[in-house]
Amino acid sequence: MIIFIHGFGSSGFSFKADKAREYFEPEEAVLAPSLSYVPKLAIKTLEEIIEYGLSKERVTLIGSSLGGYYAHYLSNKYNIKAVLVNPALNADMRLSQEIGMATNYYDLTKFEWSSSHIEQLKAIKVENSDEKNLMLMLQKGDEVIDYTEALAMLPNAKLILEEGGDHSFSGFSEHLEEIEKFFGGGNL
């Protein structure tokens, strides 16, 4: 099972989640839950899915932006492989700039992002991780996050680094075969 973890203000109906489903299913289930904007609730949901999944099969993660932050934490906690796509590895610092009203990009509803949410992010920050379980997918043209942050924090992770691109990681679907190999090959 692959769990796709969306970013801040996003949902499980993202382009990258759809492309992962198209590539991996029906051989392997791709779950892309639409998570609460409250970090503690999002992590609890993901932990329950992972623990249920691990009782039956192998679980791997793909996390984009804030989802990469969550995937980093969960990979470390459960010793599972994760692909981090333009990850916000300093989400606690970066999202402190977003305190106030924020927008869910899927349905344009508003939610309040607060300092208590930042504290919840700090509580799951990973200081030392097993980089053999991690693949970084970074594009230098990311207009939201400086790609060098992830390179500095995870210098020994498997790496896809591209010129240009953007925060959504243009051309994501072109790397699904490489993600499959990183996870352990075909017919997972």
Backbone as JSON Lines, residues from 0, in Angstrom:
{"i":0,"aa":"M","n":[0.84,-1.17,0.0],"ca":[0.0,0.0,0.0],"c":[0.89,1.24,0.0]}
{"i":1,"aa":"I","n":[0.5,2.2,-0.84],"ca":[1.18,3.49,-0.89],"c":[0.22,4.53,-0.33]}
{"i":2,"aa":"I","n":[0.72,5.34,0.58],"ca":[-0.08,6.43,1.12],"c":[0.49,7.73,0.57]}
{"i":3,"aa":"F","n":[-0.36,8.47,-0.14],"ca":[0.04,9.78,-0.66],"c":[-0.43,10.83,0.34]}
{"i":4,"aa":"I","n":[0.5,11.69,0.78],"ca":[0.2,12.7,1.8],"c":[0.32,14.09,1.16]}
{"i":5,"aa":"H","n":[-0.81,14.78,1.1],"ca":[-0.87,16.08,0.45],"c":[-0.27,17.18,1.32]}
{"i":6,"aa":"G","n":[-0.13,18.34,0.72],"ca":[0.47,19.49,1.39],"c":[-0.54,20.39,2.08]}
{"i":7,"aa":"F","n":[-0.04,21.5,2.58],"ca":[-0.82,22.48,3.34],"c":[-1.95,23.05,2.49]}
{"i":8,"aa":"G","n":[-3.16,22.99,2.99],"ca":[-4.31,23.55,2.29],"c":[-4.73,22.75,1.07]}
{"i":9,"aa":"S","n":[-4.2,21.57,0.9],"ca":[-4.52,20.75,-0.25],"c":[-5.47,19.62,0.15]}
{"i":10,"aa":"S","n":[-5.6,18.62,-0.71],"ca":[-6.49,17.5,-0.42],"c":[-5.97,16.24,-1.09]}
{"i":11,"aa":"G","n":[-6.66,15.15,-0.86],"ca":[-6.29,13.88,-1.48],"c":[-6.65,13.8,-2.95]}
{"i":12,"aa":"F","n":[-7.2,14.87,-3.51],"ca":[-7.59,14.9,-4.91],"c":[-6.57,15.65,-5.76]}
{"i":13,"aa":"S","n":[-5.31,15.54,-5.39],"ca":[-4.27,16.28,-6.11],"c":[-3.87,15.56,-7.4]}
{"i":14,"aa":"F","n":[-3.25,16.31,-8.29],"ca":[-2.74,15.78,-9.55],"c":[-1.74,14.64,-9.3]}
{"i":15,"aa":"K","n":[-0.81,14.84,-8.36],"ca":[0.2,13.82,-8.1],"c":[-0.43,12.54,-7.55]}
{"i":16,"aa":"A","n":[-1.41,12.67,-6.67],"ca":[-2.11,11.49,-6.14],"c":[-2.79,10.74,-7.27]}
{"i":17,"aa":"D","n":[-3.44,11.47,-8.17],"ca":[-4.11,10.83,-9.31],"c":[-3.11,10.1,-10.2]}
{"i":18,"aa":"K","n":[-1.97,10.72,-10.45],"ca":[-0.95,10.08,-11.29],"c":[-0.39,8.83,-10.62]}
{"i":19,"aa":"A","n":[-0.21,8.87,-9.3],"ca":[0.27,7.69,-8.58],"c":[-0.76,6.56,-8.68]}
{"i":20,"aa":"R","n":[-2.04,6.89,-8.52],"ca":[-3.1,5.87,-8.65],"c":[-3.07,5.24,-10.05]}
{"i":21,"aa":"E","n":[-2.99,6.08,-11.06],"ca":[-2.98,5.58,-12.44],"c":[-1.81,4.61,-12.67]}
{"i":22,"aa":"Y","n":[-0.67,4.93,-12.08],"ca":[0.53,4.11,-12.32],"c":[0.52,2.82,-11.49]}
{"i":23,"aa":"F","n":[0.19,2.91,-10.21],"ca":[0.36,1.77,-9.32],"c":[-0.85,0.84,-9.22]}
{"i":24,"aa":"E","n":[-2.05,1.36,-9.38],"ca":[-3.23,0.51,-9.24],"c":[-3.49,-0.21,-10.56]}
{"i":25,"aa":"P","n":[-4.04,-1.44,-10.57],"ca":[-4.61,-2.15,-9.43],"c":[-3.62,-3.03,-8.67]}
{"i":26,"aa":"E","n":[-2.34,-3.07,-9.13],"ca":[-1.37,-3.94,-8.46],"c":[-1.16,-3.56,-7.0]}
{"i":27,"aa":"E","n":[-1.23,-2.28,-6.72],"ca":[-1.05,-1.82,-5.35],"c":[-1.98,-0.65,-5.07]}
{"i":28,"aa":"A","n":[-2.64,-0.7,-3.93],"ca":[-3.55,0.37,-3.54],"c":[-2.78,1.64,-3.25]}
{"i":29,"aa":"V","n":[-3.33,2.76,-3.71],"ca":[-2.8,4.08,-3.38],"c":[-3.9,4.81,-2.61]}
{"i":30,"aa":"L","n":[-3.64,5.09,-1.35],"ca":[-4.57,5.84,-0.52],"c":[-4.11,7.28,-0.46]}
{"i":31,"aa":"A","n":[-5.03,8.2,-0.65],"ca":[-4.7,9.63,-0.59],"c":[-5.78,10.31,0.25]}
{"i":32,"aa":"P","n":[-5.7,10.15,1.56],"ca":[-6.75,10.74,2.4],"c":[-6.67,12.26,2.4]}
{"i":33,"aa":"S","n":[-7.83,12.89,2.44],"ca":[-7.89,14.34,2.64],"c":[-7.8,14.57,4.14]}
{"i":34,"aa":"L","n":[-6.69,15.14,4.56],"ca":[-6.37,15.24,5.99],"c":[-6.83,16.54,6.6]}
{"i":35,"aa":"S","n":[-7.03,16.51,7.89],"ca":[-7.32,17.72,8.66],"c":[-6.16,18.68,8.54]}
{"i":36,"aa":"Y","n":[-6.44,19.97,8.6],"ca":[-5.38,20.98,8.62],"c":[-4.7,21.01,9.98]}
{"i":37,"aa":"V","n":[-5.3,20.38,11.0],"ca":[-4.71,20.32,12.34],"c":[-3.64,19.22,12.34]}
{"i":38,"aa":"P","n":[-2.36,19.56,12.5],"ca":[-1.3,18.56,12.39],"c":[-1.5,17.32,13.27]}
{"i":39,"aa":"K","n":[-1.88,17.52,14.5],"ca":[-2.05,16.38,15.41],"c":[-3.11,15.4,14.88]}
{"i":40,"aa":"L","n":[-4.2,15.92,14.34],"ca":[-5.26,15.08,13.78],"c":[-4.8,14.4,12.49]}
{"i":41,"aa":"A","n":[-4.08,15.13,11.65],"ca":[-3.56,14.55,10.41],"c":[-2.62,13.4,10.71]}
{"i":42,"aa":"I","n":[-1.7,13.59,11.65],"ca":[-0.75,12.53,12.01],"c":[-1.47,11.33,12.6]}
{"i":43,"aa":"K","n":[-2.44,11.56,13.47],"ca":[-3.2,10.46,14.07],"c":[-3.9,9.63,12.99]}
{"i":44,"aa":"T","n":[-4.51,10.3,12.02],"ca":[-5.16,9.59,10.92],"c":[-4.15,8.75,10.15]}
{"i":45,"aa":"L","n":[-3.01,9.34,9.81],"ca":[-1.98,8.62,9.06],"c":[-1.42,7.46,9.86]}
{"i":46,"aa":"E","n":[-1.19,7.64,11.15],"ca":[-0.68,6.54,11.98],"c":[-1.67,5.38,12.0]}
{"i":47,"aa":"E","n":[-2.96,5.67,12.1],"ca":[-3.95,4.59,12.11],"c":[-3.95,3.83,10.79]}
{"i":48,"aa":"I","n":[-3.86,4.56,9.67],"ca":[-3.81,3.9,8.36],"c":[-2.55,3.04,8.23]}
{"i":49,"aa":"I","n":[-1.42,3.6,8.64],"ca":[-0.15,2.86,8.55],"c":[-0.19,1.61,9.43]}
{"i":50,"aa":"E","n":[-0.62,1.75,10.65],"ca":[-0.64,0.59,11.56],"c":[-1.58,-0.5,11.05]}
{"i":51,"aa":"Y","n":[-2.72,-0.12,10.52],"ca":[-3.63,-1.1,9.93],"c":[-2.96,-1.74,8.72]}
{"i":52,"aa":"G","n":[-2.38,-0.93,7.86],"ca":[-1.73,-1.44,6.66],"c":[-0.57,-2.37,6.96]}
{"i":53,"aa":"L","n":[0.26,-2.0,7.94],"ca":[1.42,-2.83,8.28],"c":[1.02,-4.19,8.84]}
{"i":54,"aa":"S","n":[-0.18,-4.3,9.36],"ca":[-0.64,-5.6,9.87],"c":[-0.96,-6.55,8.72]}
{"i":55,"aa":"K","n":[-1.05,-6.02,7.5],"ca":[-1.44,-6.84,6.36],"c":[-0.43,-6.84,5.21]}
{"i":56,"aa":"E","n":[0.32,-5.77,5.05],"ca":[1.19,-5.63,3.89],"c":[2.26,-4.57,4.14]}
{"i":57,"aa":"R","n":[3.11,-4.38,3.15],"ca":[4.1,-3.33,3.23],"c":[3.44,-1.99,2.96]}
{"i":58,"aa":"V","n":[3.9,-0.97,3.65],"ca":[3.39,0.39,3.49],"c":[4.55,1.29,3.1]}
{"i":59,"aa":"T","n":[4.31,2.14,2.1],"ca":[5.28,3.15,1.69],"c":[4.55,4.49,1.59]}
{"i":60,"aa":"L","n":[5.32,5.57,1.55],"ca":[4.74,6.9,1.59],"c":[5.27,7.78,0.47]}
{"i":61,"aa":"I","n":[4.4,8.65,-0.05],"ca":[4.8,9.74,-0.91],"c":[4.21,10.99,-0.28]}
{"i":62,"aa":"G","n":[5.06,11.95,0.09],"ca":[4.58,13.16,0.72],"c":[5.05,14.39,-0.02]}
{"i":63,"aa":"S","n":[4.13,15.31,-0.27],"ca":[4.43,16.52,-1.01],"c":[4.33,17.74,-0.1]}
{"i":64,"aa":"S","n":[5.38,18.58,-0.09],"ca":[5.42,19.81,0.68],"c":[5.23,19.51,2.17]}
{"i":65,"aa":"L","n":[4.16,20.0,2.82],"ca":[3.91,19.66,4.22],"c":[3.73,18.15,4.36]}
{"i":66,"aa":"G","n":[3.17,17.52,3.35],"ca":[3.06,16.06,3.36],"c":[4.42,15.38,3.41]}
{"i":67,"aa":"G","n":[5.44,16.03,2.85],"ca":[6.81,15.52,2.94],"c":[7.34,15.6,4.36]}
{"i":68,"aa":"Y","n":[6.95,16.65,5.08],"ca":[7.32,16.79,6.5],"c":[6.69,15.65,7.29]}
{"i":69,"aa":"Y","n":[5.39,15.41,7.06],"ca":[4.7,14.31,7.74],"c":[5.32,12.96,7.36]}
{"i":70,"aa":"A","n":[5.59,12.77,6.07],"ca":[6.16,11.5,5.61],"c":[7.54,11.26,6.23]}
{"i":71,"aa":"H","n":[8.33,12.31,6.38],"ca":[9.64,12.19,7.01],"c":[9.49,11.66,8.44]}
{"i":72,"aa":"Y","n":[8.59,12.26,9.18],"ca":[8.33,11.83,10.55],"c":[7.84,10.38,10.59]}
{"i":73,"aa":"L","n":[6.88,10.04,9.76],"ca":[6.28,8.69,9.79],"c":[7.26,7.63,9.29]}
{"i":74,"aa":"S","n":[8.08,7.96,8.3],"ca":[9.11,7.04,7.83],"c":[10.06,6.69,8.96]}
{"i":75,"aa":"N","n":[10.45,7.71,9.7],"ca":[11.36,7.51,10.83],"c":[10.7,6.69,11.94]}
{"i":76,"aa":"K","n":[9.45,7.0,12.25],"ca":[8.75,6.3,13.33],"c":[8.51,4.83,13.02]}
{"i":77,"aa":"Y","n":[8.13,4.53,11.78],"ca":[7.76,3.15,11.42],"c":[8.82,2.41,10.61]}
{"i":78,"aa":"N","n":[9.96,3.06,10.34],"ca":[11.02,2.44,9.56],"c":[10.51,1.97,8.2]}
{"i":79,"aa":"I","n":[9.84,2.87,7.49],"ca":[9.31,2.56,6.17],"c":[9.85,3.56,5.15]}
{"i":80,"aa":"K","n":[9.8,3.17,3.88],"ca":[10.33,4.04,2.82],"c":[9.36,5.17,2.51]}
{"i":81,"aa":"A","n":[9.95,6.33,2.18],"ca":[9.16,7.5,1.85],"c":[9.85,8.31,0.75]}
{"i":82,"aa":"V","n":[9.04,8.81,-0.16],"ca":[9.49,9.75,-1.18],"c":[8.98,11.13,-0.76]}
{"i":83,"aa":"L","n":[9.89,12.07,-0.66],"ca":[9.56,13.43,-0.21],"c":[9.68,14.37,-1.4]}
{"i":84,"aa":"V","n":[8.53,14.89,-1.85],"ca":[8.47,15.72,-3.05],"c":[8.46,17.2,-2.66]}
{"i":85,"aa":"N","n":[9.52,17.92,-3.02],"ca":[9.68,19.32,-2.63],"c":[9.19,19.51,-1.18]}
{"i":86,"aa":"P","n":[9.81,18.77,-0.25],"ca":[9.28,18.75,1.12],"c":[9.56,20.03,1.91]}
{"i":87,"aa":"A","n":[8.63,20.34,2.77],"ca":[8.77,21.48,3.69],"c":[9.37,20.94,4.99]}
{"i":88,"aa":"L","n":[10.67,20.62,4.96],"ca":[11.31,19.99,6.12],"c":[11.48,20.95,7.29]}
{"i":89,"aa":"N","n":[11.27,22.23,7.04],"ca":[11.25,23.22,8.12],"c":[9.85,23.81,8.22]}
{"i":90,"aa":"A","n":[8.84,22.93,8.16],"ca":[7.44,23.37,8.13],"c":[7.08,24.21,9.35]}
{"i":91,"aa":"D","n":[7.65,23.88,10.49],"ca":[7.32,24.64,11.7],"c":[7.72,26.11,11.53]}
{"i":92,"aa":"M","n":[8.87,26.35,10.95],"ca":[9.31,27.74,10.73],"c":[8.58,28.38,9.55]}
{"i":93,"aa":"R","n":[8.49,27.65,8.45],"ca":[7.88,28.18,7.23],"c":[6.41,28.53,7.45]}
{"i":94,"aa":"L","n":[5.66,27.65,8.11],"ca":[4.22,27.88,8.26],"c":[3.89,28.84,9.4]}
{"i":95,"aa":"S","n":[4.89,29.24,10.17],"ca":[4.63,30.27,11.18],"c":[4.28,31.59,10.49]}
{"i":96,"aa":"Q","n":[4.67,31.73,9.23],"ca":[4.34,32.92,8.44],"c":[2.88,32.92,7.96]}
{"i":97,"aa":"E","n":[2.22,31.77,8.09],"ca":[0.85,31.62,7.59],"c":[-0.21,31.76,8.68]}
{"i":98,"aa":"I","n":[0.2,32.12,9.91],"ca":[-0.76,32.24,11.01],"c":[-1.86,33.23,10.62]}
{"i":99,"aa":"G","n":[-3.09,32.81,10.83],"ca":[-4.26,33.6,10.45],"c":[-5.18,32.74,9.61]}
{"i":100,"aa":"M","n":[-6.0,33.37,8.82],"ca":[-6.93,32.64,7.97],"c":[-6.19,32.11,6.74]}
{"i":101,"aa":"A","n":[-6.45,30.84,6.42],"ca":[-5.83,30.2,5.26],"c":[-6.94,29.58,4.41]}
{"i":102,"aa":"T","n":[-6.6,29.2,3.2],"ca":[-7.58,28.68,2.26],"c":[-7.28,27.23,1.9]}
{"i":103,"aa":"N","n":[-8.31,26.4,1.86],"ca":[-8.2,25.05,1.34],"c":[-8.35,25.17,-0.18]}
{"i":104,"aa":"Y","n":[-7.33,24.75,-0.92],"ca":[-7.32,24.92,-2.36],"c":[-8.35,24.07,-3.09]}
{"i":105,"aa":"Y","n":[-8.81,22.99,-2.47],"ca":[-9.77,22.1,-3.13],"c":[-11.15,22.72,-3.23]}
{"i":106,"aa":"D","n":[-11.66,23.26,-2.12],"ca":[-13.02,23.79,-2.13],"c":[-13.1,25.27,-1.74]}
{"i":107,"aa":"L","n":[-11.95,25.89,-1.57],"ca":[-11.84,27.31,-1.24],"c":[-12.45,27.7,0.1]}
{"i":108,"aa":"T","n":[-12.67,26.72,0.98],"ca":[-13.12,27.04,2.33],"c":[-11.95,27.64,3.1]}
{"i":109,"aa":"K","n":[-12.26,28.36,4.15],"ca":[-11.24,29.0,4.98],"c":[-11.07,28.2,6.27]}
{"i":110,"aa":"F","n":[-9.87,28.26,6.82],"ca":[-9.6,27.68,8.13],"c":[-8.6,28.57,8.85]}
{"i":111,"aa":"E","n":[-8.6,28.47,10.16],"ca":[-7.69,29.3,10.95],"c":[-6.44,28.5,11.31]}
{"i":112,"aa":"W","n":[-5.31,29.02,10.89],"ca":[-4.0,28.43,11.19],"c":[-3.42,29.21,12.36]}
{"i":113,"aa":"S","n":[-3.03,28.49,13.44],"ca":[-2.64,29.18,14.67],"c":[-1.28,28.74,15.18]}
{"i":114,"aa":"S","n":[-0.81,29.43,16.2],"ca":[0.48,29.1,16.82],"c":[0.42,27.72,17.46]}
{"i":115,"aa":"S","n":[-0.74,27.26,17.89],"ca":[-0.83,25.9,18.45],"c":[-0.55,24.85,17.37]}
{"i":116,"aa":"H","n":[-0.89,25.14,16.12],"ca":[-0.58,24.23,15.03],"c":[0.94,24.17,14.8]}
{"i":117,"aa":"I","n":[1.6,25.3,14.95],"ca":[3.07,25.33,14.82],"c":[3.71,24.47,15.9]}
{"i":118,"aa":"E","n":[3.19,24.55,17.12],"ca":[3.7,23.73,18.22],"c":[3.51,22.24,17.92]}
{"i":119,"aa":"Q","n":[2.39,21.89,17.31],"ca":[2.14,20.5,16.94],"c":[3.14,20.02,15.88]}
{"i":120,"aa":"L","n":[3.5,20.9,14.97],"ca":[4.53,20.55,13.98],"c":[5.89,20.38,14.64]}
{"i":121,"aa":"K","n":[6.22,21.26,15.57],"ca":[7.51,21.15,16.27],"c":[7.62,19.83,17.01]}
{"i":122,"aa":"A","n":[6.49,19.33,17.53],"ca":[6.49,18.08,18.32],"c":[6.87,16.86,17.48]}
{"i":123,"aa":"I","n":[6.73,16.95,16.16],"ca":[7.05,15.78,15.32],"c":[8.27,16.03,14.42]}
{"i":124,"aa":"K","n":[9.0,17.08,14.68],"ca":[10.19,17.38,13.86],"c":[11.24,16.29,14.06]}
{"i":125,"aa":"V","n":[11.77,15.8,12.98],"ca":[12.79,14.74,13.01],"c":[14.17,15.38,13.0]}
{"i":126,"aa":"E","n":[14.96,15.04,13.98],"ca":[16.34,15.56,14.03],"c":[17.33,14.61,13.38]}
{"i":127,"aa":"N","n":[17.16,13.31,13.61],"ca":[18.05,12.3,13.02],"c":[17.19,11.26,12.34]}
{"i":128,"aa":"S","n":[17.44,11.06,11.05],"ca":[16.61,10.09,10.33],"c":[17.47,9.07,9.62]}
{"i":129,"aa":"D","n":[16.83,7.94,9.28],"ca":[17.49,6.89,8.54],"c":[17.33,7.22,7.05]}
{"i":130,"aa":"E","n":[18.32,7.85,6.5],"ca":[18.2,8.37,5.14],"c":[18.13,7.28,4.08]}
{"i":131,"aa":"K","n":[18.48,6.05,4.41],"ca":[18.36,4.97,3.43],"c":[16.9,4.71,3.07]}
{"i":132,"aa":"N","n":[15.99,5.13,3.92],"ca":[14.56,4.96,3.67],"c":[13.95,6.14,2.92]}
{"i":133,"aa":"L","n":[14.77,7.12,2.54],"ca":[14.22,8.35,1.98],"c":[14.73,8.64,0.57]}
{"i":134,"aa":"M","n":[13.8,9.1,-0.27],"ca":[14.14,9.63,-1.59],"c":[13.63,11.07,-1.62]}
{"i":135,"aa":"L","n":[14.51,11.98,-2.01],"ca":[14.14,13.38,-2.2],"c":[13.9,13.64,-3.68]}
{"i":136,"aa":"M","n":[12.78,14.29,-3.97],"ca":[12.51,14.77,-5.32],"c":[12.43,16.29,-5.23]}
{"i":137,"aa":"L","n":[13.43,16.95,-5.81],"ca":[13.53,18.4,-5.69],"c":[13.66,19.05,-7.06]}
{"i":138,"aa":"Q","n":[13.01,20.21,-7.19],"ca":[13.19,21.01,-8.38],"c":[13.72,22.38,-7.95]}
{"i":139,"aa":"K","n":[14.78,22.8,-8.62],"ca":[15.43,24.06,-8.26],"c":[14.53,25.27,-8.47]}
{"i":140,"aa":"G","n":[13.51,25.15,-9.32],"ca":[12.6,26.25,-9.59],"c":[11.44,26.35,-8.62]}
{"i":141,"aa":"D","n":[11.47,25.56,-7.54],"ca":[10.4,25.61,-6.53],"c":[10.31,27.05,-6.01]}
{"i":142,"aa":"E","n":[9.16,27.67,-6.23],"ca":[8.98,29.07,-5.85],"c":[8.56,29.24,-4.39]}
{"i":143,"aa":"V","n":[8.31,28.14,-3.67],"ca":[7.84,28.21,-2.29],"c":[8.93,27.83,-1.3]}
{"i":144,"aa":"I","n":[9.68,26.78,-1.61],"ca":[10.69,26.24,-0.69],"c":[12.05,26.18,-1.39]}
{"i":145,"aa":"D","n":[13.07,26.67,-0.73],"ca":[14.43,26.61,-1.25],"c":[14.9,25.15,-1.18]}
{"i":146,"aa":"Y","n":[15.14,24.55,-2.35],"ca":[15.52,23.14,-2.42],"c":[16.79,22.83,-1.62]}
{"i":147,"aa":"T","n":[17.66,23.82,-1.39],"ca":[18.92,23.56,-0.69],"c":[18.68,23.2,0.79]}
{"i":148,"aa":"E","n":[17.52,23.59,1.35],"ca":[17.2,23.21,2.74],"c":[17.14,21.7,2.87]}
{"i":149,"aa":"A","n":[16.41,21.05,1.96],"ca":[16.28,19.59,2.02],"c":[17.62,18.9,1.76]}
{"i":150,"aa":"L","n":[18.39,19.44,0.81],"ca":[19.71,18.86,0.52],"c":[20.61,18.92,1.76]}
{"i":151,"aa":"A","n":[20.55,20.04,2.47],"ca":[21.39,20.2,3.66],"c":[20.93,19.28,4.79]}
{"i":152,"aa":"M","n":[19.63,19.1,4.93],"ca":[19.09,18.29,6.03],"c":[19.21,16.8,5.78]}
{"i":153,"aa":"L","n":[19.15,16.39,4.5],"ca":[19.16,14.96,4.16],"c":[20.18,14.69,3.03]}
{"i":154,"aa":"P","n":[21.45,14.92,3.32],"ca":[22.46,14.83,2.26],"c":[22.69,13.42,1.73]}
{"i":155,"aa":"N","n":[22.27,12.4,2.47],"ca":[22.52,11.02,2.05],"c":[21.28,10.29,1.54]}
{"i":156,"aa":"A","n":[20.18,10.99,1.4],"ca":[18.98,10.38,0.84],"c":[19.17,10.18,-0.66]}
{"i":157,"aa":"K","n":[18.47,9.19,-1.22],"ca":[18.44,9.04,-2.68],"c":[17.88,10.34,-3.24]}
{"i":158,"aa":"L","n":[18.38,10.78,-4.38],"ca":[18.06,12.12,-4.84],"c":[17.67,12.17,-6.31]}
{"i":159,"aa":"I","n":[16.58,12.88,-6.57],"ca":[16.23,13.34,-7.91],"c":[16.24,14.86,-7.8]}
{"i":160,"aa":"L","n":[17.14,15.5,-8.5],"ca":[17.27,16.97,-8.46],"c":[17.23,17.48,-9.89]}
{"i":161,"aa":"E","n":[16.27,18.37,-10.16],"ca":[16.08,18.86,-11.52],"c":[16.19,20.38,-11.57]}
{"i":162,"aa":"E","n":[16.7,20.85,-12.69],"ca":[16.69,22.29,-12.97],"c":[15.24,22.71,-13.23]}
{"i":163,"aa":"G","n":[14.94,23.99,-13.01],"ca":[13.61,24.5,-13.32],"c":[12.53,23.88,-12.45]}
{"i":164,"aa":"G","n":[11.36,23.72,-13.04],"ca":[10.26,23.14,-12.3],"c":[9.57,24.16,-11.42]}
{"i":165,"aa":"D","n":[8.79,23.64,-10.47],"ca":[8.03,24.5,-9.56],"c":[7.66,23.71,-8.3]}
{"i":166,"aa":"H","n":[6.93,24.33,-7.41],"ca":[6.59,23.68,-6.14],"c":[5.73,22.43,-6.33]}
{"i":167,"aa":"S","n":[4.92,22.41,-7.38],"ca":[4.08,21.23,-7.61],"c":[4.87,20.05,-8.18]}
{"i":168,"aa":"F","n":[6.12,20.23,-8.5],"ca":[7.02,19.28,-9.13],"c":[6.52,18.89,-10.52]}
{"i":169,"aa":"S","n":[6.76,19.78,-11.46],"ca":[6.41,19.54,-12.87],"c":[7.04,18.23,-13.33]}
{"i":170,"aa":"G","n":[6.27,17.44,-14.07],"ca":[6.79,16.19,-14.6],"c":[6.85,15.06,-13.58]}
{"i":171,"aa":"F","n":[6.1,15.17,-12.5],"ca":[6.1,14.15,-11.45],"c":[5.9,12.74,-12.02]}
{"i":172,"aa":"S","n":[4.95,12.6,-12.95],"ca":[4.61,11.26,-13.45],"c":[5.77,10.61,-14.2]}
{"i":173,"aa":"E","n":[6.71,11.4,-14.68],"ca":[7.88,10.85,-15.38],"c":[8.81,10.07,-14.43]}
{"i":174,"aa":"H","n":[8.6,10.2,-13.13],"ca":[9.48,9.56,-12.15],"c":[8.82,8.41,-11.41]}
{"i":175,"aa":"L","n":[7.63,8.02,-11.83],"ca":[6.91,6.97,-11.09],"c":[7.62,5.62,-11.17]}
{"i":176,"aa":"E","n":[8.24,5.32,-12.29],"ca":[8.99,4.06,-12.4],"c":[10.17,4.05,-11.42]}
{"i":177,"aa":"E","n":[10.85,5.19,-11.3],"ca":[11.97,5.28,-10.35],"c":[11.47,5.17,-8.91]}
{"i":178,"aa":"I","n":[10.31,5.75,-8.62],"ca":[9.71,5.61,-7.29],"c":[9.39,4.15,-7.02]}
{"i":179,"aa":"E","n":[8.82,3.47,-8.02],"ca":[8.5,2.05,-7.88],"c":[9.75,1.23,-7.56]}
{"i":180,"aa":"K","n":[10.85,1.51,-8.25],"ca":[12.11,0.8,-7.98],"c":[12.61,1.1,-6.58]}
{"i":181,"aa":"F","n":[12.51,2.34,-6.16],"ca":[12.94,2.7,-4.81],"c":[12.12,1.94,-3.76]}
{"i":182,"aa":"F","n":[10.84,1.81,-4.01],"ca":[9.97,1.09,-3.08],"c":[10.2,-0.41,-3.09]}
{"i":183,"aa":"G","n":[10.83,-0.92,-4.14],"ca":[11.14,-2.34,-4.14],"c":[10.76,-3.09,-5.39]}
{"i":184,"aa":"G","n":[10.47,-2.4,-6.48],"ca":[10.22,-3.07,-7.75],"c":[8.75,-3.24,-8.07]}
{"i":185,"aa":"G","n":[8.52,-3.92,-9.19],"ca":[7.17,-4.14,-9.71],"c":[6.38,-5.12,-8.87]}
{"i":186,"aa":"N","n":[5.08,-5.08,-9.06],"ca":[4.15,-5.97,-8.33],"c":[4.46,-6.02,-6.85]}
{"i":187,"aa":"L","n":[4.43,-4.87,-6.26],"ca":[4.73,-4.73,-4.85],"c":[3.75,-5.53,-4.06]}
